[in-house]
Short mmCIF file of C-alpha atoms and ligand atoms in Angstrom, two decimals:
data_model
loop_
_atom_site.label_atom_id
_atom_site.label_comp_id
_atom_site.label_asym_id
_atom_site.label_seq_id
_atom_site.Cartn_x
_atom_site.Cartn_y
_atom_site.Cartn_z
CA MET N 67 99.66 121.08 -164.22
CA MET N 68 101.93 119.13 -166.50
CA ARG N 69 99.12 118.84 -169.02
CA ASN N 70 98.43 122.58 -168.97
CA SER N 71 102.00 123.54 -169.63
CA MET N 72 102.13 120.96 -172.44
CA ILE N 73 99.04 122.52 -173.99
CA GLY N 74 100.63 125.95 -173.60
CA MET N 75 103.75 124.78 -175.37
CA VAL N 76 101.77 123.25 -178.20
CA ALA N 77 99.73 126.44 -178.61
CA GLY N 78 102.97 128.41 -178.70
CA LEU N 79 104.33 126.15 -181.40
CA VAL N 80 101.15 126.38 -183.44
CA LEU N 81 101.32 130.16 -183.23
CA SER N 82 104.96 130.50 -184.21
CA THR N 83 104.30 128.13 -187.09
CA ALA N 84 101.34 130.22 -188.18
CA ILE N 85 103.43 133.38 -188.06
CA ALA N 86 106.25 131.63 -189.87
CA ILE N 87 103.90 130.56 -192.65
CA ALA N 88 102.40 134.01 -192.88
CA ALA N 89 105.97 135.32 -192.95
CA ASP N 90 106.14 134.11 -196.53
CA LYS N 91 104.21 137.11 -197.67
CA PRO N 92 101.55 138.55 -195.43
CA SER N 93 99.73 141.21 -197.41
CA ASP N 94 98.96 144.65 -195.98
CA PRO N 95 95.28 143.70 -195.44
CA GLN N 96 96.42 140.58 -193.55
CA ILE N 97 98.98 142.52 -191.54
CA ALA N 98 96.33 145.07 -190.57
CA HIS N 99 94.06 142.24 -189.46
CA ILE N 100 96.78 140.56 -187.39
CA ALA N 101 97.83 143.79 -185.68
CA TYR N 102 94.25 144.78 -184.90
CA THR N 103 93.44 141.31 -183.59
CA ALA N 104 96.52 141.25 -181.39
CA GLY N 105 95.50 144.55 -179.80
CA ASP N 106 91.91 143.49 -179.40
CA LEU N 107 92.92 140.29 -177.61
CA ASP N 108 95.03 142.22 -175.13
CA ILE N 109 92.07 144.51 -174.45
CA LYS N 110 89.93 141.43 -173.74
CA ALA N 111 92.54 140.09 -171.32
CA ALA N 112 92.68 143.47 -169.58
CA LYS N 113 88.91 143.57 -169.25
CA LEU N 114 89.00 140.15 -167.61
CA ALA N 115 91.61 141.49 -165.19
CA LEU N 116 89.40 144.48 -164.42
CA GLU N 117 86.52 142.10 -163.69
CA LYS N 118 88.52 139.77 -161.50
CA SER N 119 91.23 141.74 -159.75
CA LYS N 120 91.00 144.17 -156.86
CA ASN N 121 94.74 144.84 -156.86
CA GLU N 122 95.23 148.54 -157.60
CA THR N 123 98.53 148.12 -159.45
CA VAL N 124 97.21 145.34 -161.64
CA ARG N 125 94.03 147.30 -162.34
CA ALA N 126 96.02 150.41 -163.27
CA PHE N 127 98.10 148.33 -165.66
CA ALA N 128 94.97 146.76 -167.18
CA ASN N 129 93.42 150.20 -167.66
CA ASP N 130 96.63 151.34 -169.38
CA MET N 131 96.39 148.34 -171.72
CA VAL N 132 92.77 149.06 -172.61
CA ARG N 133 93.46 152.74 -173.29
CA ASP N 134 96.70 152.33 -175.29
CA HIS N 135 95.59 149.36 -177.39
CA GLN N 136 92.28 151.05 -178.10
CA ALA N 137 94.10 154.20 -179.22
CA VAL N 138 96.38 152.20 -181.53
CA ASN N 139 93.46 150.21 -182.95
CA ASP N 140 91.45 153.40 -183.52
CA LYS N 141 94.42 154.78 -185.48
CA ALA N 142 94.60 151.54 -187.45
CA LEU N 143 90.90 151.70 -188.32
CA THR N 144 91.21 155.29 -189.45
CA LEU N 145 94.22 154.39 -191.57
CA VAL N 146 92.70 151.36 -193.32
CA LYS N 147 89.62 153.42 -194.07
CA LYS N 148 91.77 156.19 -195.53
CA LEU N 149 93.76 153.71 -197.60
CA GLY N 150 90.64 151.89 -198.72
CA VAL N 151 92.04 148.64 -197.32
CA THR N 152 89.78 145.94 -195.88
CA PRO N 153 91.59 143.85 -193.25
CA VAL N 154 91.63 140.20 -194.29
CA ASP N 155 91.34 137.32 -191.85
CA ASN N 156 94.16 134.79 -192.00
CA GLU N 157 95.79 131.82 -190.27
CA THR N 158 97.94 133.98 -187.98
CA SER N 159 94.94 135.92 -186.69
CA LYS N 160 93.08 132.64 -186.17
CA ALA N 161 96.02 131.14 -184.27
CA LEU N 162 96.27 134.26 -182.09
CA ILE N 163 92.58 134.05 -181.24
CA ALA N 164 92.68 130.32 -180.53
CA GLN N 165 95.65 130.73 -178.21
CA ALA N 166 94.12 133.72 -176.43
CA GLU N 167 90.82 131.92 -175.88
CA LYS N 168 92.64 129.04 -174.25
CA LYS N 169 94.53 131.47 -172.03
CA GLN N 170 91.37 133.41 -171.14
CA ALA N 171 89.70 130.18 -170.01
CA GLU N 172 92.72 129.30 -167.92
CA LEU N 173 92.82 132.78 -166.35
CA ALA N 174 89.07 132.77 -165.73
CA SER N 175 89.47 129.69 -163.53
CA LEU N 176 91.93 131.45 -161.23
CA SER N 177 91.34 134.11 -158.61
CA GLY N 178 93.13 136.47 -156.25
CA SER N 179 96.90 136.63 -156.41
CA ALA N 180 97.09 133.42 -158.46
CA PHE N 181 95.04 135.16 -161.13
CA GLU N 182 97.11 138.34 -160.90
CA LYS N 183 100.36 136.48 -161.25
CA ALA N 184 99.09 134.46 -164.21
CA TYR N 185 97.68 137.57 -165.90
CA VAL N 186 100.88 139.56 -165.51
CA ASP N 187 103.08 136.64 -166.59
CA ASN N 188 100.91 136.19 -169.64
CA GLU N 189 101.13 139.89 -170.44
CA VAL N 190 104.92 139.56 -170.45
CA ALA N 191 104.80 136.49 -172.72
CA TYR N 192 102.11 137.93 -174.97
CA HIS N 193 103.83 141.27 -175.54
CA LYS N 194 107.11 139.46 -176.18
CA MET N 195 105.45 137.31 -178.82
CA VAL N 196 103.54 140.13 -180.50
CA ASN N 197 106.54 142.47 -180.46
CA ASP N 198 108.64 139.75 -181.98
CA ALA N 199 106.09 139.20 -184.73
CA LEU N 200 105.97 142.95 -185.40
CA ARG N 201 109.75 143.26 -185.49
CA THR N 202 110.59 140.21 -187.58
CA THR N 203 107.54 139.78 -189.79
CA LEU N 204 104.79 142.37 -189.81
CA ILE N 205 106.86 145.57 -190.07
CA PRO N 206 109.35 144.26 -192.65
CA SER N 207 106.49 142.80 -194.74
CA SER N 208 104.26 145.85 -194.82
CA SER N 209 104.47 147.71 -198.09
CA ASN N 210 102.41 150.82 -197.34
CA ALA N 211 104.59 153.45 -195.68
CA GLU N 212 101.85 154.74 -193.38
CA LEU N 213 100.94 151.25 -192.22
CA LYS N 214 104.61 150.49 -191.59
CA SER N 215 104.98 153.70 -189.62
CA LEU N 216 101.92 152.97 -187.46
CA LEU N 217 103.22 149.47 -186.77
CA GLU N 218 106.58 150.93 -185.76
CA THR N 219 104.87 153.32 -183.35
CA GLY N 220 102.78 150.39 -182.08
CA LEU N 221 105.94 148.39 -181.46
CA LYS N 222 107.41 151.25 -179.40
CA ILE N 223 104.24 151.44 -177.34
CA PHE N 224 104.08 147.69 -176.82
CA GLU N 225 107.76 147.59 -175.83
CA GLY N 226 106.75 150.07 -173.14
CA HIS N 227 103.99 147.68 -172.06
CA LEU N 228 106.44 144.78 -171.96
CA HIS N 229 108.77 146.81 -169.76
CA HIS N 230 105.87 147.74 -167.47
CA ALA N 231 104.61 144.14 -167.32
CA GLU N 232 108.09 142.86 -166.49
CA MET N 233 108.34 145.34 -163.62
CA LEU N 234 104.98 144.12 -162.32
CA ALA N 235 106.01 140.49 -162.71
CA HIS N 236 109.01 141.15 -160.48
CA THR N 237 106.88 142.66 -157.74
CA HIS N 238 104.38 139.80 -157.96
CA HIS N 239 106.86 137.02 -157.25
CA MET S 324 82.64 175.52 -161.96
CA ARG S 325 84.49 174.04 -164.87
CA LYS S 326 87.82 174.52 -163.15
CA ILE S 327 86.60 172.81 -160.01
CA SER S 328 85.42 169.71 -161.83
CA GLY S 329 88.67 169.64 -163.79
CA ALA S 330 90.64 169.70 -160.58
CA THR S 331 88.44 167.01 -159.08
CA PHE S 332 88.91 164.87 -162.14
CA ALA S 333 92.66 165.25 -161.84
CA GLY S 334 92.23 163.87 -158.30
CA ILE S 335 95.47 163.41 -156.48
CA PHE S 336 97.35 164.99 -159.34
CA GLN S 337 95.68 168.33 -159.02
CA LEU S 338 98.61 169.77 -157.12
CA ALA S 339 100.93 168.87 -159.95
CA LEU S 340 98.86 170.62 -162.60
CA THR S 341 99.60 174.25 -162.10
CA PHE S 342 98.93 177.26 -164.21
CA PRO S 343 101.81 179.07 -165.91
CA SER S 344 104.21 180.71 -163.52
CA GLN S 345 103.89 184.42 -163.16
CA GLY S 346 106.31 185.98 -165.60
CA GLY S 347 108.58 183.66 -167.60
CA GLU S 348 107.57 181.16 -170.23
CA PRO S 349 107.58 177.54 -169.13
CA VAL S 350 110.51 175.36 -170.12
CA ARG S 351 109.18 172.93 -172.72
CA VAL S 352 109.82 169.23 -173.00
CA LYS S 353 108.38 167.64 -176.10
CA ILE S 354 107.11 164.07 -176.00
CA THR S 355 107.26 162.39 -179.35
CA ASN S 356 107.47 158.73 -180.31
CA LEU S 357 107.67 157.73 -176.64
CA ALA S 358 110.62 159.92 -175.73
CA PHE S 359 111.11 163.04 -173.63
CA LEU S 360 112.96 165.64 -175.71
CA PRO S 361 115.22 166.95 -174.42
CA ALA S 362 115.57 164.18 -171.90
CA GLU S 363 117.59 166.39 -169.58
CA ILE S 364 116.76 169.99 -168.71
CA THR S 365 117.86 172.58 -166.18
CA VAL S 366 115.45 175.12 -164.68
CA GLN S 367 115.60 177.66 -161.90
CA ALA S 368 113.62 177.03 -158.75
CA GLY S 369 110.18 178.55 -159.22
CA GLU S 370 110.13 177.93 -162.96
CA THR S 371 107.53 175.81 -164.69
CA VAL S 372 108.10 172.81 -166.92
CA GLU S 373 105.61 172.14 -169.66
CA TRP S 374 105.42 168.68 -171.23
CA VAL S 375 103.88 168.77 -174.69
CA ASN S 376 102.61 165.32 -175.65
CA GLU S 377 102.57 164.92 -179.43
CA ASP S 378 101.80 161.18 -179.21
CA PHE S 379 98.28 159.82 -179.60
CA ILE S 380 98.58 157.93 -176.30
CA ASP S 381 98.68 159.17 -172.71
CA HIS S 382 101.93 159.45 -170.80
CA THR S 383 103.00 160.57 -167.34
CA ALA S 384 105.99 162.38 -165.89
CA THR S 385 106.44 160.59 -162.59
CA GLU S 386 109.28 161.50 -160.29
CA THR S 387 111.22 158.37 -159.30
CA SER S 388 110.32 158.65 -155.61
CA GLU S 389 106.85 159.88 -156.60
CA GLU S 390 107.44 163.38 -155.27
CA TRP S 391 105.36 164.44 -158.23
CA ASP S 392 103.28 162.58 -160.77
CA VAL S 393 101.98 164.52 -163.76
CA PRO S 394 99.50 162.90 -166.17
CA ILE S 395 100.03 164.11 -169.73
CA PRO S 396 97.04 163.16 -171.88
CA ALA S 397 97.39 162.27 -175.56
CA GLU S 398 97.98 165.31 -177.77
CA LYS S 399 97.74 167.64 -174.76
CA SER S 400 100.21 169.30 -172.46
CA ALA S 401 100.68 169.53 -168.72
CA GLU S 402 102.69 171.79 -166.48
CA LEU S 403 104.50 171.53 -163.20
CA LYS S 404 106.08 174.32 -161.17
CA LEU S 405 109.30 173.20 -159.54
CA THR S 406 110.17 174.99 -156.36
CA ARG S 407 112.70 172.75 -154.64
CA ALA S 408 116.30 172.71 -155.86
CA GLY S 409 117.77 169.33 -156.70
CA THR S 410 118.11 166.76 -159.44
CA PHE S 411 114.92 164.89 -160.20
CA SER S 412 114.72 161.78 -162.34
CA TYR S 413 111.37 160.92 -163.78
CA TYR S 414 109.79 158.29 -166.00
CA CYS S 415 106.46 157.43 -167.57
CA ARG S 416 104.41 155.05 -165.42
CA ILE S 417 102.69 153.57 -168.46
CA HIS S 418 105.86 153.13 -170.54
CA PRO S 419 108.65 152.94 -167.96
CA GLY S 420 111.39 152.96 -170.57
CA MET S 421 110.66 156.67 -171.06
CA LYS S 422 113.02 158.59 -168.81
CA GLY S 423 113.97 162.18 -168.12
CA THR S 424 115.89 164.38 -165.70
CA VAL S 425 115.22 167.87 -164.39
CA HIS S 426 117.95 169.81 -162.62
CA VAL S 427 116.41 172.53 -160.49
CA ILE S 428 118.93 175.13 -159.41
CA ALA S 429 118.36 177.52 -156.53
CA LYS S 430 117.74 181.12 -157.51
CU1 CU W 1235 104.30 156.81 -171.65
#
């Protein structure tokens, strides 16, 4: 227990450090990669929830996450193609993936309402973190106007998800 | 045939998806950038509200006590005929920060 929360804290620190370093000057190709990765990881978490949970409310939420994040990522792919930009892997994307893999493993070991609670709590934390990164780093750093605009729309959508996840978290306590 | 499968697909929402009311144009609410515009409208009982979703993601118009629940797919529109007078607050189930109000006044 203690150990797990310590690991979680360390992962959180690693991630904020990674974002802080990238904050120096993430390029548009890096920003595109980070945003796409962040969406993709939430889709993976939702798919795990759809595999493991029989709770209708949680499943509906997970389906919403798959659909919305897929729609945003499809838009992002269309945009980078149009702009002739190739997303570039970077430390922030790597940190996001490492943290998400750890969380996925932790979630995979749970079941029933313990899983549901952990999934929903993580959705709250994850959307908070990603929204924060969008607001403070990714949006202000993006130089292409269309990319910036898509990220701003993404942030609005993900704020909606955070709101939804917080409502679920309240009903799951 | 097509209509039947559409209605089946809409499942429990089929009652909410009605065809335009006989006569008058529906009252339109635009959805853009995760907001209902205008957020507050007034219609007469028997009139139809049409939500036009300009976003590339799905939304819903869900009455707070779930008296009605209208799915509004991305870049599509959906209609609801309101017959009972009253003030109805609604929100989007997927993005609950999206809120609107419909005042339905008796004819
Ligand atoms: Cu919505």
